[in-house]
GROMACS .gro file of C-alpha atoms in nm:
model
  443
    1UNK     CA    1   0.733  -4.897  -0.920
    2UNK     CA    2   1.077  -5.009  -1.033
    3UNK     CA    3   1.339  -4.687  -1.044
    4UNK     CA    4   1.434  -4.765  -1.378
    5UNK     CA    5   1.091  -4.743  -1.490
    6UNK     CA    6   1.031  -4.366  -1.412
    7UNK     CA    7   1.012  -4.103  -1.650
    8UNK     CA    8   1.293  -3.894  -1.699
    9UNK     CA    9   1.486  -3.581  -1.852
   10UNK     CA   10   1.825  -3.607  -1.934
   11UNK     CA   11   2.022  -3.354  -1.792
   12UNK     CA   12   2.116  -3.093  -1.997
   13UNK     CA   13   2.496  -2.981  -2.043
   14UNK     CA   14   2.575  -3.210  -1.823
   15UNK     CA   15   2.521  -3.029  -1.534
   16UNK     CA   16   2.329  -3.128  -1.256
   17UNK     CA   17   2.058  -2.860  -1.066
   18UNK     CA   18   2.026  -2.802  -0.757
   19UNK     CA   19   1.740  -3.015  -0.514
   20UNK     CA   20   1.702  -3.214  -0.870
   21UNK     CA   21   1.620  -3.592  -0.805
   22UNK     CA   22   1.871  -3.795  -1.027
   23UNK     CA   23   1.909  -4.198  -1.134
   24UNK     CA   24   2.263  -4.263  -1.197
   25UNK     CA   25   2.404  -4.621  -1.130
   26UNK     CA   26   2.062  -4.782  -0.978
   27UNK     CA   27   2.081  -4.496  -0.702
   28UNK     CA   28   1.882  -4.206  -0.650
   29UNK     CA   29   2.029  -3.881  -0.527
   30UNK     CA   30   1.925  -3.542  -0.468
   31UNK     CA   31   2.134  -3.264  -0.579
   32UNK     CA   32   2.252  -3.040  -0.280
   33UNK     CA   33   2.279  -2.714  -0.342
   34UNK     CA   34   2.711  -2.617  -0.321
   35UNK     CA   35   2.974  -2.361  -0.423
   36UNK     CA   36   3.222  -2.638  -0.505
   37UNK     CA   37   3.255  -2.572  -0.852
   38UNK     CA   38   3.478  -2.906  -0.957
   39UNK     CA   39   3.205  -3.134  -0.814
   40UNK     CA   40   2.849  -3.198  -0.758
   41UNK     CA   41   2.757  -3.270  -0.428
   42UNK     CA   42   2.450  -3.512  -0.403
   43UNK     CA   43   2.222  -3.700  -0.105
   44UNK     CA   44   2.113  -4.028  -0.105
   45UNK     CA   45   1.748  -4.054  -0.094
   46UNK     CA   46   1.788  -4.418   0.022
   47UNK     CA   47   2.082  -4.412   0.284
   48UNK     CA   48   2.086  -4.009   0.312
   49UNK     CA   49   2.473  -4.042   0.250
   50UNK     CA   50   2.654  -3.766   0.098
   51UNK     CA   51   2.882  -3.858  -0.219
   52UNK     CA   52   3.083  -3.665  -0.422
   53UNK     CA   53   3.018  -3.726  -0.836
   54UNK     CA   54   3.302  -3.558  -1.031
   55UNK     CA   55   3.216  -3.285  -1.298
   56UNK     CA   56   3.372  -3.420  -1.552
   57UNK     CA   57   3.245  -3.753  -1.492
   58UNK     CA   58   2.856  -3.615  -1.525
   59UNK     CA   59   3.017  -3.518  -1.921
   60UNK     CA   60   3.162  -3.864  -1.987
   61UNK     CA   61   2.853  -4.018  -1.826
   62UNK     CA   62   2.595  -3.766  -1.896
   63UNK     CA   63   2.326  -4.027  -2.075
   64UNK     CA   64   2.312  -4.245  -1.771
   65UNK     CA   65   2.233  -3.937  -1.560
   66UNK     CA   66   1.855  -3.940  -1.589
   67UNK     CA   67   1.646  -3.657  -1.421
   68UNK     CA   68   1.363  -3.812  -1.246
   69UNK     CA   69   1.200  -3.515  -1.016
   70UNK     CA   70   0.859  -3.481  -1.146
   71UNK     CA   71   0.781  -3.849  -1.103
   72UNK     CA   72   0.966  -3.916  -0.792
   73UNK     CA   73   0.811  -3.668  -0.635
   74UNK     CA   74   0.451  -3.822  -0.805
   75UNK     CA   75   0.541  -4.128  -0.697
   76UNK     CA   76   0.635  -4.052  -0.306
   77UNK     CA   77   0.388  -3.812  -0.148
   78UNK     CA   78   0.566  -3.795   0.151
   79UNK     CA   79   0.893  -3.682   0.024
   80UNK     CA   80   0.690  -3.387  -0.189
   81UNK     CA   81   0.578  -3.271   0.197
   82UNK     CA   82   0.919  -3.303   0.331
   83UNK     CA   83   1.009  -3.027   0.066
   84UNK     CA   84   0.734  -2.808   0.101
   85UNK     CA   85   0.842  -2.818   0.521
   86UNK     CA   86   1.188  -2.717   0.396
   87UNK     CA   87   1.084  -2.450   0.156
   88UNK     CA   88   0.870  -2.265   0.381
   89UNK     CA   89   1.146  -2.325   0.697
   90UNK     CA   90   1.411  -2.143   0.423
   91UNK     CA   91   1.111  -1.875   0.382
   92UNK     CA   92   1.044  -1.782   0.746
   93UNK     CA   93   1.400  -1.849   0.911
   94UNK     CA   94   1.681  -1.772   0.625
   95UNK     CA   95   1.446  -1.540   0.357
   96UNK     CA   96   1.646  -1.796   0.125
   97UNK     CA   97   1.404  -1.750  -0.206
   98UNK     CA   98   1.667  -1.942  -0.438
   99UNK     CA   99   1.637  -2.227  -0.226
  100UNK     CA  100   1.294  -2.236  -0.160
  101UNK     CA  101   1.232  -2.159  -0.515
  102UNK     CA  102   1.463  -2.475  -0.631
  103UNK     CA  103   1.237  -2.711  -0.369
  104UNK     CA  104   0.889  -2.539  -0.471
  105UNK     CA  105   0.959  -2.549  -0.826
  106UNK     CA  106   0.876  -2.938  -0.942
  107UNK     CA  107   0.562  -2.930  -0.679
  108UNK     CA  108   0.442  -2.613  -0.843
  109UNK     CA  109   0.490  -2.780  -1.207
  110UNK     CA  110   0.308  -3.023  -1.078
  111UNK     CA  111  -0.022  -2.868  -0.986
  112UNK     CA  112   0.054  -2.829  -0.596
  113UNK     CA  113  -0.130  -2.511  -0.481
  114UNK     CA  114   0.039  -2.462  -0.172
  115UNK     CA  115   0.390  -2.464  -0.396
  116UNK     CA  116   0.230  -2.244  -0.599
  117UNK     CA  117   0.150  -2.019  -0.359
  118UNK     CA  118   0.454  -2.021  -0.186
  119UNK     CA  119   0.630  -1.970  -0.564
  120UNK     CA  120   0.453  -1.642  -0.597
  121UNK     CA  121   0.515  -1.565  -0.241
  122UNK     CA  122   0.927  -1.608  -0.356
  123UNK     CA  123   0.888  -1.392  -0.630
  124UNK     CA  124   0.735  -1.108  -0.477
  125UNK     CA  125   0.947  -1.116  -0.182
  126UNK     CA  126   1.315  -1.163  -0.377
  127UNK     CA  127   1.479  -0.838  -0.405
  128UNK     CA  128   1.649  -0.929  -0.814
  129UNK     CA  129   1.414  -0.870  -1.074
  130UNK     CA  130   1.647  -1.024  -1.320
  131UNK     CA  131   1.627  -1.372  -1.103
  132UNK     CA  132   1.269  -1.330  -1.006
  133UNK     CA  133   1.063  -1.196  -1.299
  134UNK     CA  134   0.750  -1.001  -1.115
  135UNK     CA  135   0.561  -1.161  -1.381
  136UNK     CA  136   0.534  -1.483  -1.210
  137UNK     CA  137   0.394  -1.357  -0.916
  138UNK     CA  138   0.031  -1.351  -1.063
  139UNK     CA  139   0.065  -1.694  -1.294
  140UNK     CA  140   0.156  -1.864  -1.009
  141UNK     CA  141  -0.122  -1.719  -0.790
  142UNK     CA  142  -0.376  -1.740  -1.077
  143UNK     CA  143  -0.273  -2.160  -1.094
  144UNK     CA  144  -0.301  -2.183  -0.701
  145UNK     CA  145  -0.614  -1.973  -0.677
  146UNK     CA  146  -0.766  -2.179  -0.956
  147UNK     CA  147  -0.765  -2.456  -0.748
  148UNK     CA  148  -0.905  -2.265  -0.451
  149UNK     CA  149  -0.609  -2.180  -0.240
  150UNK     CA  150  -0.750  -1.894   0.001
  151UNK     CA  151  -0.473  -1.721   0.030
  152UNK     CA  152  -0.410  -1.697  -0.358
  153UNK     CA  153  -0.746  -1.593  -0.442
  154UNK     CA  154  -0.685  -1.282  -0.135
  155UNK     CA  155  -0.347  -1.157  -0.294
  156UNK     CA  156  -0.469  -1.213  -0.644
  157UNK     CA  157  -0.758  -0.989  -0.575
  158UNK     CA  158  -0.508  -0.758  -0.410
  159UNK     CA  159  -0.313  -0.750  -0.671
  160UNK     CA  160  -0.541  -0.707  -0.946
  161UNK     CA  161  -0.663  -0.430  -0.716
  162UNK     CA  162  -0.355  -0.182  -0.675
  163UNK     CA  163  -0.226  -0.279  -1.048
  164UNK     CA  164   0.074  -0.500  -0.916
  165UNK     CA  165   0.343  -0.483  -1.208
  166UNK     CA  166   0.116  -0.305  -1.382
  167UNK     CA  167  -0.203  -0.579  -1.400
  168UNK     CA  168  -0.474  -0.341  -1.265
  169UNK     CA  169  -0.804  -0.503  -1.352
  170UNK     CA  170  -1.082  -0.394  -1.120
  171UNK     CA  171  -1.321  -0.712  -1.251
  172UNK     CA  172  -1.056  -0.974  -1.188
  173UNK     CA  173  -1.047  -0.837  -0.836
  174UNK     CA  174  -1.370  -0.838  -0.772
  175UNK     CA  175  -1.370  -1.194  -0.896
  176UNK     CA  176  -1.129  -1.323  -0.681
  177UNK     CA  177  -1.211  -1.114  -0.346
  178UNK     CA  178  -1.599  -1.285  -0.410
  179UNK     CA  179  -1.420  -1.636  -0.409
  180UNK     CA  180  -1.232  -1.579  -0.124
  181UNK     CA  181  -1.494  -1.442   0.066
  182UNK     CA  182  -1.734  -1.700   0.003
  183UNK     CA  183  -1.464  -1.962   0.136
  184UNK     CA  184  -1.418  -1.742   0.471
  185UNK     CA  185  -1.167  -1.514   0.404
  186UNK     CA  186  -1.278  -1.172   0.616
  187UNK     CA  187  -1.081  -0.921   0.500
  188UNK     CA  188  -1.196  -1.089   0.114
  189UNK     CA  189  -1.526  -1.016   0.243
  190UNK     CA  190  -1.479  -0.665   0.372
  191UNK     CA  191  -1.331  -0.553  -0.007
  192UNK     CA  192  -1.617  -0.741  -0.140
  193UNK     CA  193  -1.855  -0.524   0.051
  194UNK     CA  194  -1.684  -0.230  -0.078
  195UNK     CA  195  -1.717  -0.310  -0.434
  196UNK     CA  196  -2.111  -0.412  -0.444
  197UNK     CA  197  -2.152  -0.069  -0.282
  198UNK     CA  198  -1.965   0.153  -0.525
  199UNK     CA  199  -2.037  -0.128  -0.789
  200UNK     CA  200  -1.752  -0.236  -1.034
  201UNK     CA  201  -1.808  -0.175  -1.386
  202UNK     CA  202  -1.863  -0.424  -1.691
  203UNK     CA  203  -1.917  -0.679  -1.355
  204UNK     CA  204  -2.264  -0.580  -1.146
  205UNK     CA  205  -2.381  -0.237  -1.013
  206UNK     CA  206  -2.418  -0.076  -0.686
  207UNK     CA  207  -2.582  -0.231  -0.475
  208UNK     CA  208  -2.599  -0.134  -0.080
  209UNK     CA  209  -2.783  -0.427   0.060
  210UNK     CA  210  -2.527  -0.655  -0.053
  211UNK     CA  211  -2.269  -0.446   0.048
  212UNK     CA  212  -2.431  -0.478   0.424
  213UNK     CA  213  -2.484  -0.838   0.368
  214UNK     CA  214  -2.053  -0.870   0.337
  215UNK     CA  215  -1.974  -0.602   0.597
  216UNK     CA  216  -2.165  -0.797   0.822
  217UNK     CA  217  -1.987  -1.128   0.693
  218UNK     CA  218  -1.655  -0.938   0.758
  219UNK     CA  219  -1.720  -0.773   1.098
  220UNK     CA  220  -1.863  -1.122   1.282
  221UNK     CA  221  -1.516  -1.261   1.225
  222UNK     CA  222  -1.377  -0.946   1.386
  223UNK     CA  223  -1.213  -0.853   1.071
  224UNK     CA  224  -1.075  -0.468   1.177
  225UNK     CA  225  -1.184  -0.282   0.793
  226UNK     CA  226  -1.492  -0.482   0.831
  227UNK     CA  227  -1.583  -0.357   1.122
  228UNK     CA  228  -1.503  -0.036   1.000
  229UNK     CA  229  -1.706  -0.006   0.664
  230UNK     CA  230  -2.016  -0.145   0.910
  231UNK     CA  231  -1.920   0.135   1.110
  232UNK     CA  232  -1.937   0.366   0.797
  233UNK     CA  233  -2.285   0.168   0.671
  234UNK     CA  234  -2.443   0.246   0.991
  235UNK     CA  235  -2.348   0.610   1.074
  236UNK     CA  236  -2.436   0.651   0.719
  237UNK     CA  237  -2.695   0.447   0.629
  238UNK     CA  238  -2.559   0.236   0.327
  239UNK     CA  239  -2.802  -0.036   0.319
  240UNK     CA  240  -2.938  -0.063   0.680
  241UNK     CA  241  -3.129   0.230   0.831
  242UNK     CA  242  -2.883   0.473   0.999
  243UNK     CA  243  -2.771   0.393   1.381
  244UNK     CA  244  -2.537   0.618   1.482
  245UNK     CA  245  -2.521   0.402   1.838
  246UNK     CA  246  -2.429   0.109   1.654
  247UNK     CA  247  -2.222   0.234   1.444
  248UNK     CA  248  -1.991   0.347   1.774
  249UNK     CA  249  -2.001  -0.063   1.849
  250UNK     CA  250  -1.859  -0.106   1.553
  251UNK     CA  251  -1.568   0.159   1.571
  252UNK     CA  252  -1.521   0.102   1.942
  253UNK     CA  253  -1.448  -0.278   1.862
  254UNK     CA  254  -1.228  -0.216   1.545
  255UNK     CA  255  -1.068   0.080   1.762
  256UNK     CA  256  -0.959  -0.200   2.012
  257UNK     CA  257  -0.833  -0.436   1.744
  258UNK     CA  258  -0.587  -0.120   1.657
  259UNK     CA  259  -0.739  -0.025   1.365
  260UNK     CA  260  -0.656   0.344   1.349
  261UNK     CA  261  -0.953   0.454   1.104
  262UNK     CA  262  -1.227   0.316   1.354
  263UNK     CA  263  -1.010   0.457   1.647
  264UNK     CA  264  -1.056   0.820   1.479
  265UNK     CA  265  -1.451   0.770   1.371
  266UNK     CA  266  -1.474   0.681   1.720
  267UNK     CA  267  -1.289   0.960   1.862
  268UNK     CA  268  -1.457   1.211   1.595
  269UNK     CA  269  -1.813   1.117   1.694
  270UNK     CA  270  -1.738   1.222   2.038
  271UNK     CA  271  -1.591   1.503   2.005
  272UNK     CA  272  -1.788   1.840   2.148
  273UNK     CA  273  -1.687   2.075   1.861
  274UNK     CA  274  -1.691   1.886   1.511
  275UNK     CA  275  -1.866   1.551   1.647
  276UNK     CA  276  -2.210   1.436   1.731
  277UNK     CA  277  -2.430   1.642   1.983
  278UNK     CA  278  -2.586   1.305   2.125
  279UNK     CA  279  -2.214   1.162   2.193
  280UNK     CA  280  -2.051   1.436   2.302
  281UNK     CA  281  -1.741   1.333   2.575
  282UNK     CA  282  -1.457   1.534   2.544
  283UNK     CA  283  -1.233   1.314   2.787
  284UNK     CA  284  -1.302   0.995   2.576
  285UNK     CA  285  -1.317   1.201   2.206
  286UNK     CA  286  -0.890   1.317   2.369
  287UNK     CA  287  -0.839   0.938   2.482
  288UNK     CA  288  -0.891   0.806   2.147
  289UNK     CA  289  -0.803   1.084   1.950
  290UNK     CA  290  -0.470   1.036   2.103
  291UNK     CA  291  -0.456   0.652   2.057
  292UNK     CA  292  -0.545   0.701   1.692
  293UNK     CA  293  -0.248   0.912   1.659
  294UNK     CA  294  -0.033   0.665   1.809
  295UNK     CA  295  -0.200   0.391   1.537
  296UNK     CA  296  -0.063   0.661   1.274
  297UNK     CA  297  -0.416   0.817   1.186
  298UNK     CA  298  -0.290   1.164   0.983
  299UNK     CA  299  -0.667   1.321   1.108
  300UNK     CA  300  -0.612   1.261   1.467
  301UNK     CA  301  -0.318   1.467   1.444
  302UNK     CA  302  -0.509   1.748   1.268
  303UNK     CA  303  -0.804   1.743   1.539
  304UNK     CA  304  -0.575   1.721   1.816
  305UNK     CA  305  -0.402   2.021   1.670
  306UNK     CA  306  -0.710   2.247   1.609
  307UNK     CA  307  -0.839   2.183   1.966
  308UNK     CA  308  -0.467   2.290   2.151
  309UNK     CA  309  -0.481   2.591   1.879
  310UNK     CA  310  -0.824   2.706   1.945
  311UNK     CA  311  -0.853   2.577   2.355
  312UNK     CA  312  -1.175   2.349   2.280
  313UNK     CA  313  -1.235   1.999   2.410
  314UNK     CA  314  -1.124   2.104   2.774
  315UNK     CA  315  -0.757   2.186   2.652
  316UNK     CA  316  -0.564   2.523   2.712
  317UNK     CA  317  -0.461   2.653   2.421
  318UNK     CA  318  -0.110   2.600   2.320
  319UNK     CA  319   0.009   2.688   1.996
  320UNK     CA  320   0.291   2.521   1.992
  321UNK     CA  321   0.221   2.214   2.081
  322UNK     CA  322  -0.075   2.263   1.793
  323UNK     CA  323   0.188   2.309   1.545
  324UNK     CA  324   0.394   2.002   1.648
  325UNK     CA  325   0.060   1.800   1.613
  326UNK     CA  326   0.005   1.956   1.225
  327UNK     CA  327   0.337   1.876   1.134
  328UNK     CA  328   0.342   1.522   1.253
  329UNK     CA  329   0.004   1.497   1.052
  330UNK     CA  330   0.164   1.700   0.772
  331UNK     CA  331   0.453   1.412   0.788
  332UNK     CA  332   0.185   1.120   0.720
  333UNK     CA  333   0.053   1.329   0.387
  334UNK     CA  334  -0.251   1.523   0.561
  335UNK     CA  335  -0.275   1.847   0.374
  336UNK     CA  336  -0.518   2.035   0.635
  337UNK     CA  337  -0.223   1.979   0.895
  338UNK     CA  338   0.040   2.097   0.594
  339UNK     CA  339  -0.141   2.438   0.532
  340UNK     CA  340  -0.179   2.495   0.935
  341UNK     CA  341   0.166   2.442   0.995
  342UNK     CA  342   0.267   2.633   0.677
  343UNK     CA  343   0.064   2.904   0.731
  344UNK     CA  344   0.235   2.977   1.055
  345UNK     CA  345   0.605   2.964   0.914
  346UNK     CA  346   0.464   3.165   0.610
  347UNK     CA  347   0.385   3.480   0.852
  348UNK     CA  348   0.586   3.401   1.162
  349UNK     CA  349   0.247   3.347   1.375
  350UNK     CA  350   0.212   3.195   1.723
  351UNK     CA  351   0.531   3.197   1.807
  352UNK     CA  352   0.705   3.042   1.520
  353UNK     CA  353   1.010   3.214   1.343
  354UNK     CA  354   0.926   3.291   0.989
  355UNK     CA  355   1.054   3.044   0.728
  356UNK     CA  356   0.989   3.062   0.383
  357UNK     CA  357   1.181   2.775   0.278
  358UNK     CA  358   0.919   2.550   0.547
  359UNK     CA  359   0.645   2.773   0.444
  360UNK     CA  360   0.691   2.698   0.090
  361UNK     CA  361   0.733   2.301   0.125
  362UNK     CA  362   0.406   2.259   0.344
  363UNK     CA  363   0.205   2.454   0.168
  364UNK     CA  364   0.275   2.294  -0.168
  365UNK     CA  365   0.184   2.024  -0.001
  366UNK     CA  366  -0.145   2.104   0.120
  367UNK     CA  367  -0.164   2.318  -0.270
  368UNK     CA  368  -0.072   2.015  -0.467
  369UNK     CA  369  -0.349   1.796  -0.265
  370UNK     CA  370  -0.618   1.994  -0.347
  371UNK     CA  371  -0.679   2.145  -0.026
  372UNK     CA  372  -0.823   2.528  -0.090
  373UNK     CA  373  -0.655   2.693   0.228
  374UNK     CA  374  -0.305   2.564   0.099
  375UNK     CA  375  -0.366   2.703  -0.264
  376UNK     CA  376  -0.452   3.050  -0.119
  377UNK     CA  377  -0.159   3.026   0.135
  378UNK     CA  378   0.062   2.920  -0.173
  379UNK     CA  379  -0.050   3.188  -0.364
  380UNK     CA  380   0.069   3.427  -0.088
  381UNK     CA  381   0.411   3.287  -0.059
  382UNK     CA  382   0.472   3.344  -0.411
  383UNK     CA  383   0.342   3.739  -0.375
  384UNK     CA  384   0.569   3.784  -0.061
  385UNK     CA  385   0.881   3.642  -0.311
  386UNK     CA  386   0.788   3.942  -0.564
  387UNK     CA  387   0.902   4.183  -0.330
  388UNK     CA  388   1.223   4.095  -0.391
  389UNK     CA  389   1.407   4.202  -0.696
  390UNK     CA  390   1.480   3.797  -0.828
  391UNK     CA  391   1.229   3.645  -1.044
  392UNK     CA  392   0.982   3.865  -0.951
  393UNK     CA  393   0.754   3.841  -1.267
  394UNK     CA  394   0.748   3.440  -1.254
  395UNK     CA  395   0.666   3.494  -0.882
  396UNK     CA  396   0.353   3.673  -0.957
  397UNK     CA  397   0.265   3.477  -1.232
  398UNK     CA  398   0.274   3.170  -0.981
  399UNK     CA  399   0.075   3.384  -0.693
  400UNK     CA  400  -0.227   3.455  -1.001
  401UNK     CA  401  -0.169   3.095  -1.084
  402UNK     CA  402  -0.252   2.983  -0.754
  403UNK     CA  403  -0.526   3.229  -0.659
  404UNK     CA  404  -0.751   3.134  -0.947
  405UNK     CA  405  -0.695   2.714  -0.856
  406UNK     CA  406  -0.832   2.865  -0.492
  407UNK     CA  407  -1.104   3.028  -0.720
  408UNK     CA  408  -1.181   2.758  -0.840
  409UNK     CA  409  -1.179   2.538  -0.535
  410UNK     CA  410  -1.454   2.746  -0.383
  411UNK     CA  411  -1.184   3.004  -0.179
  412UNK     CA  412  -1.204   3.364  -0.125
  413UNK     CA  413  -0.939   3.458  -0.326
  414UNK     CA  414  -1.100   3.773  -0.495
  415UNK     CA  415  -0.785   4.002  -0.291
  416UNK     CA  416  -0.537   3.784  -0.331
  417UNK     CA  417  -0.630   3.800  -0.756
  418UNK     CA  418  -0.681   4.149  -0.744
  419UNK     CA  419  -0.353   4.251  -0.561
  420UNK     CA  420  -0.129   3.984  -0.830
  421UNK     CA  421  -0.275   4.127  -1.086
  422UNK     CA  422  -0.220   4.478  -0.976
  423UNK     CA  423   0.129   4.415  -0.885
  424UNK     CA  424   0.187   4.236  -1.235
  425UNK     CA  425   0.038   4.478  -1.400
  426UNK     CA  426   0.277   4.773  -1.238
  427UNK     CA  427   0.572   4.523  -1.298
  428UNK     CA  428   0.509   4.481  -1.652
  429UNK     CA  429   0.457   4.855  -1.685
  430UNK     CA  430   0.757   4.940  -1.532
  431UNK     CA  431   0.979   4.711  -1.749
  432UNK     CA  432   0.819   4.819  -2.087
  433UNK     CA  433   0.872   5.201  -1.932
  434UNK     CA  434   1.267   5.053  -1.909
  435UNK     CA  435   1.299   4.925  -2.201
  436UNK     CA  436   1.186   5.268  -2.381
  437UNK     CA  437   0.835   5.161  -2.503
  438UNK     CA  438   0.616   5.428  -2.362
  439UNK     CA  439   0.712   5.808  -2.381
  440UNK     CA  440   0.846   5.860  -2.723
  441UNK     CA  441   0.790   6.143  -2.891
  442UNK     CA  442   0.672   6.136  -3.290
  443UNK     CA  443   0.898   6.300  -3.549
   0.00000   0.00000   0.00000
């Protein structure tokens, strides 16, 4: 095809983008992307010579300029690769987004999945909102997965999952996971498994056996959470008969792929106190308790904490070294390990000097997560702070507060209730007594 044949844009305001294909005097250039504000610098595609064109000469000459990127790039396959090898080389070496957006862009327009992809990729990634709209993310992904880009479909589903930029849409995730599961994706699979057993709403119901069906999908590509809801469907149950033995397989093997939930089931089921009779190995239930740990697994922390605290599992016990283990558990959000560590800074226990400023911040935490021991601990705190003479009213009031949520919660809080209100009750007497309210006589 003759270059003067092409389709074309003129460019507008006379100013020339940058990685834009242009016509200008027979030749066609690529724009290079340059600070030099008094001059375009451009490439030609022909001789790959650099030439300087004047700014002022793309005014005077701005209708001969013609904009021919979208068909250029139509028109030579090989050049369109060429960019996508230099968009994802700015991606993975330089984290340059504003040049891998300016080479992704015409591909993308032009129904490239890949540059699609990659576009949403950019705009996730890019740190300025203002330059990369979030928006984007999902239109591009939605165009690339559309066309059945694996990838796309996957982080689509994932974001349609966790409400990216606020486009939650359980159904739409479902959708997409199912596509990208049925093309091979593993992890796709494992989430679909996951929803055909809790069932997604206004989509299909619950349905174990299919939930099996993809967990099995998931785990024979080795797929860590896979392997892990298996795990979970077998020691359970969930559409399979239970096999507690098999379940271990799965946990083991998930365990060794460094997946720090199956390293914990697998550590739990051994363990002699809280684990399963038929399994019990203290030595291995420590191994893996402590690898799981190392993975990050909040609950390893907390088991590895009551055993040195209580001297089960073949340990001595060691209070200290219990409380280091709840507050590094504590530190990844576990609100057991909060309210065991609290509870010893609340009363100065095993050890540790009493702090009521550490007491009070771990067991809100363990409070504010819904964990009983926590509330009732939390509760405390605030009826040791009415013994001073500050706030002691709204201290109380907090301590009842807190009592009746551990009520509530299924906690033995019936003392706790009955001493805050007592106290509350003198406190309010004594102020009305103060303020001349009782002990007047009548004229």
């Amino acid at each position: 095809m003759r270059n003067d044949s092409l389709e074309y844009l003129t460019s507008e305001h006379a100013s020339l983008k940058p990685l834009r294909i242009y016509l200008f005097d027979g030749e066609i250039y690529e724009c290079i992307p340059s600070t030099d504000r008094e001059n375009f610098w451009l490439r030609n595609l022909k001789t790959g010579e650099k030439e300087r064109l004047e700014t002022a000469l793309t005014i005077t000459r701005k209708d001969d300029i013609r904009d021919i990127t979208d068909a250029y790039i139509r028109e030579h396959p090989d050049y369109a690769a060429e960019r996508l090898d230099k968009a994802r080389e700015a991606l993975s070496q330089s984290e340059d987004y504003f040049e891998a957006q300016h080479l992704l862009e015409p591909l993308a327009e032009g129904g490239d999945p890949e540059a699609q992809y990659l576009m949403a990729y950019c705009y996730t990634k890019a740190s300025n909102p203002d330059l990369f709209p979030p928006k984007y993310v999902n239109i591009y992904l939605e165009k690339a997965a559309a066309q059945g880009h694996l990838k796309a479909q996957y982080f689509l589903a994932q974001n349609y999952r966790i409400g990216f930029n606020g486009t939650e849409d359980p159904v739409l995730s479902a959708k997409w996971y199912e596509e990208a599961a049925k093309q091979g994706h593993a992890k796709a699979a494992a989430f679909t498994g996951l929803n055909h057993e809790t069932g997604v709403k206004g989509l299909y119901p619950a349905d174990p056996k299919t939930a099996f069906h993809w967990y099995q999908i998931s785990a024979e590509a080795d797929d860590p959470l896979g392997l892990y809801f298996l795990g979970l469907a077998y020691e359970n149950g969930i559409g399979t008969d239970a096999d507690r033995r098999k379940a271990m397989e799965c946990y083991r093997k998930g365990a060794e792929l460094k997946h720090k939930k199956c390293a914990f089931r697998y550590a739990y089921i051994q363990d002699p106190v809280y684990g399963f009779p038929e399994f019990s190995n203290g030595e291995a239930a420590l191994e893996w308790y402590h690898k799981a740990k190392h993975l990050r697994d909040e609950r390893a922390s907390r088991y590895l904490g009551l055993h040195y605290a209580n001297g089960t599992c073949g340990l001595d016990i060691n209070r200290r070294k219990a409380r280091e283990l709840f507050l590094d558990g504590a530190s990844l959000g576990d609100a057991p390990c909060a309210a065991e560590a609290g509870r010893d800074y609340l009363y100065g226990d095993h050890g540790a000097r009493q702090d009521l400023h550490q007491a009070y911040r771990l067991c809100s935490q363990a409070a504010e997560a819904g964990d009983t021991t926590g509330m009732l601990l939390l509760a405390h705190y605030y009826l040791l702070r009415s013994q001073t003479e500050e706030n002691r009213e709204e201290n109380l009031e907090k301590s009842l507060e807190w009592a009746k949520k551990a009520k509530a919660a299924g906690g033995n809080a019936e003392a706790l209730l009955e001493e805050a209100q007592k106290r509350l009750g003198e406190l309010r007497k004594e102020e009305r007594k103060k303020h001349g309210l009782f002990g007047r006589k009548r004229k």
